CSV table of C-alpha atoms in Angstrom, one decimal:
chain,number,residue,atom,x,y,z
A,16,MET,CA,27.6,11.3,0.9
A,17,ASN,CA,26.3,10.3,-2.4
A,18,HIS,CA,22.9,11.9,-2.8
A,19,LYS,CA,20.7,13.3,-5.6
A,20,ALA,CA,17.2,13.6,-7.0
A,21,TYR,CA,16.5,13.8,-10.7
A,22,GLU,CA,14.0,13.2,-13.5
A,23,GLY,CA,14.8,10.2,-15.6
A,24,SER,CA,13.1,7.1,-16.9
A,25,TYR,CA,12.1,3.6,-15.7
A,26,HIS,CA,11.9,1.2,-18.6
A,27,GLY,CA,10.8,4.0,-20.8
A,28,GLU,CA,8.3,5.6,-18.4
A,29,LYS,CA,8.8,9.0,-16.8
A,30,ALA,CA,10.3,8.6,-13.3
A,31,VAL,CA,11.8,10.7,-10.5
A,32,TRP,CA,14.8,8.9,-9.0
A,33,LEU,CA,16.2,9.5,-5.5
A,34,GLN,CA,19.6,8.5,-4.2
A,35,HIS,CA,21.1,8.8,-0.7
A,36,GLY,CA,24.0,6.8,0.4
A,37,SER,CA,23.5,3.2,-0.6
A,38,TYR,CA,19.7,3.6,-1.0
A,39,GLU,CA,17.9,4.3,-4.2
A,40,ALA,CA,14.2,4.8,-5.0
A,41,ALA,CA,12.0,5.6,-8.0
A,42,ILE,CA,8.5,6.9,-8.4
A,43,LEU,CA,6.3,6.8,-11.5
A,44,PRO,CA,4.1,9.9,-11.4
A,45,GLU,CA,2.2,9.1,-14.6
A,46,ILE,CA,1.3,5.6,-13.4
A,47,GLY,CA,-0.6,6.3,-10.2
A,48,GLY,CA,2.2,8.0,-8.3
A,49,ASN,CA,3.5,4.5,-7.7
A,50,LEU,CA,6.8,4.2,-5.7
A,51,ILE,CA,8.0,1.4,-7.9
A,52,ALA,CA,11.5,0.8,-6.5
A,53,PHE,CA,13.4,0.8,-3.2
A,54,ARG,CA,16.9,-0.6,-3.3
A,55,ASP,CA,20.1,-1.0,-1.4
A,56,ASN,CA,22.6,-0.8,-4.2
A,57,ASP,CA,25.7,-1.6,-2.1
A,58,HIS,CA,24.3,-5.1,-1.4
A,59,GLY,CA,22.0,-5.6,-4.4
A,60,TYR,CA,18.8,-5.7,-2.4
A,61,ARG,CA,15.5,-4.9,-4.1
A,62,PHE,CA,12.9,-4.6,-1.4
A,63,LEU,CA,9.9,-4.0,-3.6
A,64,ARG,CA,8.6,-6.1,-6.5
A,65,GLU,CA,9.5,-4.2,-9.7
A,66,PRO,CA,8.4,-4.9,-13.3
A,67,GLU,CA,11.1,-5.9,-15.7
A,68,ALA,CA,11.4,-4.2,-19.1
A,69,ASP,CA,9.3,-6.9,-20.8
A,70,GLU,CA,6.6,-6.7,-18.1
A,71,MET,CA,5.9,-3.0,-18.5
A,72,GLU,CA,2.8,-3.4,-20.7
A,73,SER,CA,1.2,-5.9,-18.4
A,74,PHE,CA,2.2,-3.7,-15.4
A,75,LYS,CA,0.5,-0.6,-17.0
A,76,SER,CA,-2.7,-2.6,-17.7
A,77,ASN,CA,-2.7,-3.9,-14.0
A,78,PRO,CA,-0.5,-1.6,-11.9
A,79,GLY,CA,-1.7,-3.1,-8.6
A,80,VAL,CA,0.9,-5.8,-7.9
A,81,HIS,CA,4.2,-3.9,-8.2
A,82,GLY,CA,5.7,-1.2,-6.0
A,83,MET,CA,3.4,0.6,-3.6
A,84,PRO,CA,0.1,1.3,-5.4
A,85,VAL,CA,-2.3,3.8,-3.8
A,86,LEU,CA,-5.8,2.2,-3.2
A,87,PHE,CA,-8.4,4.9,-2.7
A,88,PRO,CA,-10.9,3.7,-1.7
A,89,PRO,CA,-9.3,0.3,-1.2
A,90,ASN,CA,-10.3,-3.3,-1.9
A,91,ARG,CA,-13.8,-4.6,-2.7
A,92,TYR,CA,-17.2,-3.0,-2.7
A,93,GLU,CA,-20.2,-5.2,-3.1
A,94,GLY,CA,-21.8,-4.7,-6.5
A,95,GLY,CA,-19.8,-1.5,-6.8
A,96,LYS,CA,-22.2,0.2,-4.3
A,97,PHE,CA,-20.7,2.8,-1.9
A,98,PRO,CA,-23.3,4.3,0.5
A,99,TRP,CA,-22.3,7.7,1.9
A,100,ASN,CA,-24.3,10.3,3.7
A,101,GLY,CA,-27.7,9.3,2.4
A,102,GLN,CA,-26.5,8.7,-1.2
A,103,VAL,CA,-25.2,5.6,-2.9
A,104,TYR,CA,-22.3,6.0,-5.3
A,105,GLN,CA,-22.0,3.4,-8.1
A,106,PHE,CA,-18.5,2.4,-8.8
A,107,PRO,CA,-17.7,0.3,-11.9
A,108,ILE,CA,-17.7,-3.5,-11.6
A,109,ASN,CA,-14.1,-4.3,-12.5
A,110,GLU,CA,-13.8,-7.8,-10.9
A,111,GLU,CA,-16.2,-9.9,-12.9
A,112,GLU,CA,-15.7,-13.1,-10.9
A,113,THR,CA,-17.0,-11.5,-7.7
A,114,GLY,CA,-19.3,-8.8,-9.2
A,115,ASN,CA,-17.5,-6.2,-7.1
A,116,HIS,CA,-15.6,-3.0,-7.6
A,117,LEU,CA,-11.9,-3.4,-6.7
A,118,HIS,CA,-9.2,-1.0,-5.6
A,119,GLY,CA,-10.5,2.5,-6.3
A,120,PHE,CA,-9.3,5.1,-8.8
A,121,LEU,CA,-6.0,6.7,-8.0
A,122,HIS,CA,-3.5,3.9,-8.8
A,123,THR,CA,-4.1,4.0,-12.5
A,124,ILE,CA,-4.2,7.8,-13.2
A,125,PRO,CA,-1.5,10.4,-13.7
A,126,TRP,CA,-0.2,12.4,-10.7
A,127,LYS,CA,1.6,15.7,-10.7
A,128,VAL,CA,5.2,16.2,-9.6
A,129,GLU,CA,5.1,19.0,-7.1
A,130,GLY,CA,8.9,19.0,-6.5
A,131,PHE,CA,12.0,17.1,-5.8
A,132,GLY,CA,15.4,17.8,-4.4
A,133,SER,CA,18.4,16.6,-2.4
A,134,SER,CA,20.7,17.7,0.4
A,135,GLU,CA,23.3,16.1,2.7
A,136,SER,CA,20.5,15.0,5.0
A,137,GLU,CA,17.9,13.6,2.5
A,138,SER,CA,16.6,13.3,-1.0
A,139,TYR,CA,12.8,13.8,-1.6
A,140,VAL,CA,10.0,13.9,-4.1
A,141,GLU,CA,6.4,15.0,-3.7
A,142,VAL,CA,3.5,14.2,-6.0
A,143,SER,CA,-0.1,15.0,-5.9
A,144,VAL,CA,-3.5,14.5,-7.5
A,145,THR,CA,-6.4,16.9,-7.3
A,146,ILE,CA,-10.0,15.7,-7.9
A,147,ASP,CA,-12.6,18.3,-8.9
A,148,GLU,CA,-15.6,18.6,-11.2
A,149,HIS,CA,-13.3,18.5,-14.2
A,150,HIS,CA,-11.6,15.3,-13.3
A,151,PRO,CA,-12.9,11.9,-14.6
A,152,VAL,CA,-12.8,10.4,-11.1
A,153,TYR,CA,-15.3,13.0,-9.8
A,154,ALA,CA,-18.1,11.2,-11.8
A,155,MET,CA,-17.7,8.2,-9.5
A,156,LEU,CA,-16.5,9.8,-6.3
A,157,PRO,CA,-18.1,13.3,-6.3
A,158,HIS,CA,-15.8,15.1,-3.9
A,159,ARG,CA,-13.2,17.8,-4.3
A,160,PHE,CA,-9.9,16.9,-2.6
A,161,THR,CA,-6.2,16.8,-3.0
A,162,PHE,CA,-4.0,13.7,-2.2
A,163,ARG,CA,-0.3,14.4,-1.6
A,164,LEU,CA,2.5,11.8,-1.3
A,165,ARG,CA,6.0,12.7,-0.2
A,166,TYR,CA,8.8,10.2,-0.1
A,167,THR,CA,12.0,11.0,1.7
A,168,LEU,CA,15.2,8.9,1.4
A,169,ASN,CA,18.1,9.1,3.9
A,170,GLN,CA,20.3,7.0,6.0
A,171,ASP,CA,17.2,5.8,8.0
A,172,GLY,CA,15.6,4.3,4.9
A,173,LEU,CA,12.5,5.5,3.0
A,174,ALA,CA,9.8,7.5,4.7
A,175,GLN,CA,6.3,8.0,3.2
A,176,HIS,CA,4.1,10.9,4.2
A,177,VAL,CA,0.4,10.9,3.1
A,178,LEU,CA,-1.8,14.0,3.3
A,179,ILE,CA,-5.4,14.2,2.1
A,180,ARG,CA,-7.3,17.5,2.2
A,181,ASN,CA,-11.0,17.8,1.7
A,182,GLN,CA,-11.5,20.9,-0.5
A,183,GLY,CA,-15.2,20.5,-0.9
A,184,THR,CA,-18.3,21.6,1.0
A,185,SER,CA,-19.5,18.3,2.4
A,186,SER,CA,-18.0,15.4,4.3
A,187,MET,CA,-16.0,13.0,2.1
A,188,PRO,CA,-15.1,9.3,2.8
A,189,CYS,CA,-11.4,8.7,3.7
A,190,LEU,CA,-10.7,5.1,3.0
A,191,LEU,CA,-7.1,4.1,2.0
A,192,ALA,CA,-4.7,1.3,1.6
A,193,PHE,CA,-1.3,0.5,-0.1
A,194,HIS,CA,-1.0,-2.7,-2.0
A,195,THR,CA,2.7,-2.9,-1.1
A,196,ALA,CA,4.5,-5.7,-3.0
A,197,VAL,CA,7.5,-7.0,-1.0
A,198,ASN,CA,10.2,-9.2,-2.6
A,199,ALA,CA,10.8,-12.4,-0.7
A,200,PRO,CA,13.7,-12.9,-0.9
A,201,PHE,CA,15.0,-9.3,-1.3
A,202,ALA,CA,18.6,-10.4,-1.6
A,203,PRO,CA,19.9,-11.8,-4.9
A,204,ASP,CA,21.6,-14.9,-3.4
A,205,SER,CA,18.8,-15.9,-1.0
A,206,THR,CA,15.8,-18.1,-1.6
A,207,ALA,CA,12.2,-18.1,-0.4
A,208,ASP,CA,13.2,-20.7,2.2
A,209,ASP,CA,15.4,-18.2,3.9
A,210,CYS,CA,12.5,-15.8,4.6
A,211,ILE,CA,10.6,-15.4,7.8
A,212,VAL,CA,7.8,-12.8,8.2
A,213,ARG,CA,6.1,-11.3,11.2
A,214,ILE,CA,3.0,-8.9,11.0
A,215,THR,CA,1.2,-7.2,13.8
A,216,LEU,CA,-2.1,-8.7,13.0
A,217,GLY,CA,-5.0,-9.6,15.4
A,218,ASP,CA,-8.2,-11.4,14.3
A,219,ARG,CA,-8.9,-12.8,10.8
A,220,TRP,CA,-12.2,-11.7,9.3
A,221,GLU,CA,-14.4,-14.4,7.8
A,222,MET,CA,-14.9,-13.8,4.1
A,223,SER,CA,-17.7,-14.8,1.8
A,224,ASP,CA,-17.4,-16.4,-1.6
A,225,ARG,CA,-17.3,-12.9,-3.0
A,226,MET,CA,-14.3,-12.1,-0.8
A,227,LEU,CA,-16.3,-9.7,1.4
A,228,PRO,CA,-16.2,-9.9,5.2
A,229,THR,CA,-19.3,-11.4,6.8
A,230,GLY,CA,-18.8,-9.4,10.1
A,231,LYS,CA,-17.6,-12.5,12.0
A,232,PHE,CA,-14.1,-13.6,12.8
A,233,GLN,CA,-12.4,-17.0,12.3
A,234,PRO,CA,-9.8,-18.6,14.5
A,235,LEU,CA,-6.2,-18.3,13.4
A,236,THR,CA,-4.4,-21.3,12.2
A,237,PRO,CA,-1.1,-22.3,14.0
A,238,GLU,CA,0.9,-20.8,11.2
A,239,GLU,CA,-1.1,-17.5,11.5
A,240,GLU,CA,-0.3,-17.5,15.2
A,241,GLN,CA,3.3,-17.7,14.2
A,242,LEU,CA,2.8,-14.9,11.7
A,243,ARG,CA,2.0,-12.5,14.5
A,244,THR,CA,4.4,-13.9,17.1
A,245,SER,CA,7.7,-15.7,16.3
A,246,GLY,CA,7.4,-15.5,12.5
A,247,VAL,CA,6.7,-17.9,9.7
A,248,ASN,CA,7.6,-18.4,6.0
A,249,PRO,CA,5.5,-16.0,4.0
A,250,PHE,CA,4.5,-18.9,1.6
A,251,PHE,CA,3.2,-21.4,4.2
A,252,ASP,CA,-0.1,-21.4,2.4
A,253,SER,CA,-1.9,-19.5,-0.4
A,254,LEU,CA,-3.0,-16.3,1.3
A,255,ASP,CA,-5.7,-13.7,0.5
A,256,ASN,CA,-6.7,-12.9,4.1
A,257,HIS,CA,-8.1,-9.9,5.9
A,258,TYR,CA,-7.0,-9.2,9.5
A,259,THR,CA,-7.4,-6.6,12.1
A,260,ALA,CA,-4.2,-4.7,13.1
A,261,VAL,CA,-3.0,-4.9,16.7
A,262,PRO,CA,0.2,-2.9,17.4
A,263,GLN,CA,3.0,-4.6,19.3
A,264,ASN,CA,5.4,-2.6,21.4
A,265,GLY,CA,3.6,0.5,20.2
A,266,ARG,CA,4.3,-0.2,16.5
A,267,ASN,CA,2.2,-1.5,13.6
A,268,ARG,CA,4.5,-3.2,11.1
A,269,MET,CA,5.7,-6.1,8.9
A,270,GLU,CA,9.2,-7.5,9.5
A,271,LEU,CA,10.7,-9.8,6.8
A,272,THR,CA,13.9,-11.5,8.0
A,273,ASP,CA,16.5,-13.1,5.7
A,274,THR,CA,17.8,-15.9,8.0
A,275,LYS,CA,20.7,-16.6,5.7
A,276,LEU,CA,21.9,-12.9,6.0
A,277,GLY,CA,20.6,-12.2,9.5
A,278,LYS,CA,19.0,-9.0,8.2
A,279,THR,CA,15.4,-7.7,8.6
A,280,PHE,CA,13.4,-5.5,6.2
A,281,VAL,CA,10.9,-3.4,8.2
A,282,TYR,CA,7.7,-1.9,6.9
A,283,ASP,CA,6.5,0.3,9.8
A,284,VAL,CA,3.1,1.7,8.8
A,285,GLY,CA,2.2,3.5,12.0
A,286,ASN,CA,-1.0,3.1,14.0
A,287,SER,CA,-3.5,4.9,11.8
A,288,TYR,CA,-3.9,1.7,9.7
A,289,LYS,CA,-6.4,-0.5,11.6
A,290,GLU,CA,-6.5,-3.4,9.2
A,291,TRP,CA,-4.2,-5.6,7.1
A,292,MET,CA,-4.7,-7.5,3.9
A,293,VAL,CA,-2.1,-10.3,3.3
A,294,TRP,CA,-1.9,-11.7,-0.2
A,295,ASN,CA,1.0,-13.8,-1.6
A,296,SER,CA,-0.2,-14.5,-5.2
A,297,GLY,CA,-1.0,-18.2,-4.6
A,298,ALA,CA,2.2,-18.8,-2.5
A,299,SER,CA,4.3,-17.6,-5.4
A,300,ARG,CA,7.6,-17.9,-3.5
A,301,LYS,CA,8.7,-14.6,-5.1
A,302,PHE,CA,6.7,-11.8,-3.4
A,303,PHE,CA,3.8,-11.1,-1.1
A,304,CYS,CA,1.7,-8.0,-0.2
A,305,PRO,CA,1.3,-6.9,3.4
A,306,GLU,CA,-1.3,-4.2,2.7
A,307,PRO,CA,-1.9,-1.6,5.5
A,308,GLN,CA,-5.5,-0.5,5.3
A,309,ILE,CA,-7.5,2.2,7.2
A,310,ASN,CA,-10.8,0.4,6.9
A,311,VAL,CA,-12.4,-3.0,6.7
A,312,VAL,CA,-13.1,-4.3,3.2
A,313,ASN,CA,-16.6,-3.2,2.0
A,314,ALA,CA,-17.0,-1.0,5.1
A,315,PRO,CA,-19.8,1.3,3.8
A,316,ASN,CA,-22.0,-1.8,3.2
A,317,MET,CA,-21.4,-3.4,6.6
A,318,ASP,CA,-23.9,-3.2,9.5
A,319,LEU,CA,-21.2,-2.6,12.2
A,320,PRO,CA,-20.3,0.5,14.1
A,321,ALA,CA,-18.4,2.9,11.9
A,322,GLU,CA,-15.6,3.4,14.4
A,323,GLU,CA,-15.0,-0.4,14.6
A,324,ILE,CA,-14.6,-0.8,10.8
A,325,GLY,CA,-12.6,2.4,10.0
A,326,LEU,CA,-15.5,4.1,8.2
A,327,PHE,CA,-14.9,7.8,8.7
A,328,GLY,CA,-15.0,11.0,6.7
A,329,LEU,CA,-13.2,14.3,6.4
A,330,GLY,CA,-15.3,17.5,6.9
A,331,PRO,CA,-14.8,20.5,4.6
A,332,GLY,CA,-11.2,21.8,4.9
A,333,GLU,CA,-10.1,18.9,7.1
A,334,ILE,CA,-6.8,17.0,6.6
A,335,TRP,CA,-5.9,13.4,7.3
A,336,GLU,CA,-2.3,12.4,7.3
A,337,ALA,CA,0.0,9.5,8.2
A,338,CYS,CA,3.6,8.5,8.0
A,339,SER,CA,5.2,5.1,7.3
A,340,ARG,CA,8.8,4.0,7.0
A,341,LEU,CA,10.7,1.2,5.2
A,342,TYR,CA,14.2,0.4,6.4
A,343,LEU,CA,16.7,-2.4,6.9
A,344,LYS,CA,17.9,-3.5,10.4
A,345,ASN,CA,20.6,-6.1,11.3
């Protein structure tokens, strides 16, 4: 079995590479702990959208639309305001067109490599970031915590394990998403027309002109009904939509099928993620982002029951964790 884990580079940036059988993956610890590549080298499949060498500078300036960026806290917050436990945190306005804060703080900062290794059974890497009073993020999100990511590569594909530990003395918000960018098509000789996608979504949230949920739902279009049942081309329309997640057969996942090859790429996110964002870059016909999300967009500013919108915290010393898996099935 071909397997190894090693430090190397990715277009000039520090990377940790994993190999196991035909699978290969790479993570960029100094650019948000982003799992930037997941490939099947025997078949030339690239499952995640990767920046090319001449795109690295634009990627580093906006690292949210390649690989698997960590959004913590995720998506938009009205006017940058984040009410929590009687206080209101003020996040920077970084989306001028809506006047909102977008995507949190962890996908743009350096992470620490805790370790990596390889055996006959798997290759792995673990990275972490610790926020305390000495970290710049603390000024905006004043909580002490550690966020760990472990990626494991083996014959069953790529597994992701997330662990967040509150190391402070008060409850901290635990809101998370991954802006996972999936190539469609993922095979070199296929086209966008060969792609069919299914996602375990439920209702679509109505969004305001500032891309914030109004608290109401909208009826699904016929194509969206197909998206959650029989499948539909991922570029049937320009999508930037917010949905509830409703597991099917006990699983919460996205399935992208290449009808030309008869193969399906599965992104099984587990049942801890209660919402989906689905964005396809203006129906780009190149990639789309099925984004698993714990919470509803702008949850701290919504007048709905916290349990319904995924607004919860971790008490001192508490841990939240979840596992996801990406793999290919015939």
